[in-house]
Every structure is written in C-alpha cells, then in structure tokens.
XYZ file of C-alpha atoms in Angstrom:
161
model
C 17.183 -3.609 -6.632
C 18.493 -2.667 -3.201
C 17.740 0.994 -3.933
C 14.124 0.180 -4.797
C 13.728 -1.932 -1.656
C 15.241 0.811 0.498
C 12.912 3.431 -0.974
C 9.907 1.169 -0.437
C 10.840 0.628 3.211
C 11.741 4.239 3.937
C 8.800 5.761 2.087
C 10.981 8.173 0.119
C 10.720 8.706 -3.627
C 7.064 7.714 -3.784
C 6.430 9.502 -7.079
C 8.099 6.999 -9.363
C 8.600 4.032 -7.036
C 5.683 1.977 -8.354
C 6.860 2.521 -11.930
C 10.403 1.482 -11.018
C 9.216 -1.658 -9.249
C 6.946 -2.682 -12.112
C 9.671 -1.945 -14.669
C 12.152 -4.108 -12.712
C 9.625 -6.951 -12.494
C 9.008 -6.711 -16.239
C 12.755 -6.914 -16.938
C 13.171 -9.870 -14.601
C 10.255 -11.624 -16.280
C 11.783 -11.004 -19.711
C 15.096 -12.437 -18.572
C 13.410 -15.538 -17.170
C 11.431 -16.012 -20.390
C 14.630 -15.778 -22.401
C 16.415 -18.178 -20.047
C 13.823 -20.989 -20.009
C 14.292 -22.191 -23.609
C 18.059 -22.116 -23.106
C 17.726 -24.247 -19.989
C 15.689 -26.821 -21.908
C 18.249 -27.060 -24.714
C 21.181 -27.295 -22.289
C 19.291 -29.886 -20.248
C 18.867 -32.109 -23.309
C 22.515 -31.697 -24.204
C 23.604 -32.458 -20.624
C 21.557 -35.685 -20.625
C 23.323 -36.790 -23.792
C 20.192 -36.794 -25.967
C 22.100 -35.250 -28.850
C 24.450 -37.272 -31.041
C 26.475 -34.141 -31.719
C 27.765 -33.902 -28.144
C 30.422 -36.365 -27.126
C 30.302 -38.061 -23.733
C 33.475 -36.205 -22.808
C 31.562 -32.865 -23.027
C 28.575 -33.929 -20.878
C 30.077 -32.715 -17.554
C 30.592 -29.272 -19.050
C 26.989 -29.108 -20.205
C 25.889 -30.204 -16.735
C 27.911 -27.337 -15.282
C 26.201 -24.922 -17.672
C 22.853 -26.464 -16.758
C 23.583 -25.930 -13.050
C 24.633 -22.347 -13.704
C 21.431 -21.662 -15.665
C 19.379 -23.200 -12.851
C 21.096 -20.946 -10.306
C 20.514 -17.902 -12.494
C 16.836 -18.820 -12.870
C 16.489 -19.267 -9.105
C 18.215 -15.955 -8.510
C 15.899 -14.226 -10.966
C 12.920 -15.781 -9.194
C 14.286 -14.539 -5.863
C 14.716 -11.042 -7.289
C 11.172 -11.163 -8.639
C 9.915 -12.177 -5.196
C 11.836 -9.309 -3.615
C 10.262 -6.865 -6.063
C 6.816 -8.244 -5.186
C 7.548 -7.710 -1.489
C 8.769 -4.164 -2.203
C 5.589 -3.458 -4.185
C 3.460 -4.858 -1.363
C 5.291 -2.647 1.134
C 4.760 0.354 -1.143
C 1.028 -0.297 -1.578
C 0.551 -0.992 2.136
C 2.362 2.226 3.054
C 0.257 4.196 0.561
C -2.949 2.656 1.904
C -1.885 3.445 5.471
C -1.207 7.082 4.607
C -4.591 7.360 2.873
C -6.280 5.792 5.896
C -4.628 8.309 8.211
C -5.966 11.173 6.097
C -9.449 9.689 6.082
C -9.223 9.195 9.830
C -8.537 12.909 10.359
C -11.406 13.882 8.064
C -13.727 11.504 9.905
C -12.709 12.962 13.268
C -13.331 16.505 12.018
C -16.717 15.464 10.705
C -17.611 13.829 14.022
C -16.665 16.971 15.959
C -18.697 19.259 13.696
C -21.861 17.135 13.674
C -23.349 18.621 16.906
C -23.425 22.227 15.614
C -24.815 21.048 12.283
C -27.633 19.195 14.041
C -28.416 22.172 16.283
C -28.283 24.584 13.346
C -30.575 22.423 11.246
C -32.983 22.005 14.174
C -33.287 25.710 14.769
C -33.241 26.485 11.068
C -36.643 24.872 10.561
C -38.437 28.183 11.335
C -41.178 26.849 13.580
C -43.307 29.551 15.165
C -43.655 28.032 18.592
C -40.292 27.003 20.059
C -40.431 27.661 23.802
C -36.676 28.034 24.251
C -36.601 30.954 21.823
C -38.446 33.106 24.364
C -36.134 32.141 27.219
C -33.831 35.067 28.196
C -30.711 32.869 28.223
C -31.798 30.435 25.498
C -29.083 31.482 23.041
C -26.245 31.215 25.557
C -27.596 27.914 26.868
C -27.777 26.489 23.362
C -24.246 27.711 22.555
C -22.960 26.150 25.765
C -24.632 22.816 25.034
C -23.313 22.832 21.469
C -19.761 23.640 22.571
C -19.975 21.001 25.315
C -21.057 18.373 22.772
C -18.205 19.350 20.459
C -15.709 19.253 23.319
C -17.103 15.927 24.510
C -16.800 14.443 21.031
C -13.254 15.789 20.678
C -12.219 14.371 24.056
C -13.776 11.014 23.251
C -11.869 10.884 19.946
C -8.692 11.881 21.773
C -9.334 9.076 24.286
C -9.761 6.655 21.373
C -6.424 7.964 19.998
C -7.808 9.323 16.766
C -5.804 12.523 17.227
C-alpha cells in the first residue's frame, strides 16, 4: 500500500497505477465483506447469546470481537488511503492534461492574427486599396508579426508559458 501511495504522490509508474489502486480497493472490500459476518457471530457469542459458550469463555470472545473490530477499522483506513491515492492520481492526470491544453490554447491564440489576415486577404476582392500601395505587403507583414508578438507577450505576462 505504501508503494502505491508513493507512486501516486511522485507521479511515477502511471501506466498501471490506477489498476493497482482499484485492485487493492477490491481486495480490501472483499476482506471487509468476509469479516463482517464473522464479527456478527463473534459479537453474539461474546454477549453470551449462545448456550454453547460458557460464561468462563466470554472474555476470550470479547477479545476476539475487539480484534475483529480493530481489523475492520484498519481495513477501512486502508480503503480510505487507497481512495486518497486514487484521488491524487486522477488530480495529477487532470493537471497534466490541463497543462497540455493550455499550451495548445496559447499556440492557437498566437496563430490567430495571421489566420485572420490570411482569410481577409484571401477573399479575392477586386478593389482593396492597400494592394496598390508600394509597401502594403511589408506593412501587412509587420502588423501581423506585431500582433503575434503582442499576443505572445501578453500570454507570457499572464504566465501561460
């Protein structure tokens, strides 16, 4: 269990970590399900509800009952720890996915200005006054690069990079 928790916290061994956590939880659940009927039987015996058990044996059954209660509590604690490890694993995976999406979003934001300019000038209108300007192409390239640089700097300022 400690190994699974350590891997969940460190982020290593991601390939099979979810399977290992779920398998451990399933085993813990099976143990608890097997333990519950035993606890009920021992509890009845410890209370002296059975005529088979002599009063002299009741303290021993109470000891067994206490031990079964501790085991059940320990199993519940282990189950809780596995749930926390699974939550850490899923949160870490979601964070990594969000970081990837953040980079893709930033790249998209930086490339939007040239796409807009290209689509604007790709409409093939006959009368676009800036097309006849001697420095129209260089001016447009400069404006496009300035918009891209501005968007990149703004994203850098917002700590997206």
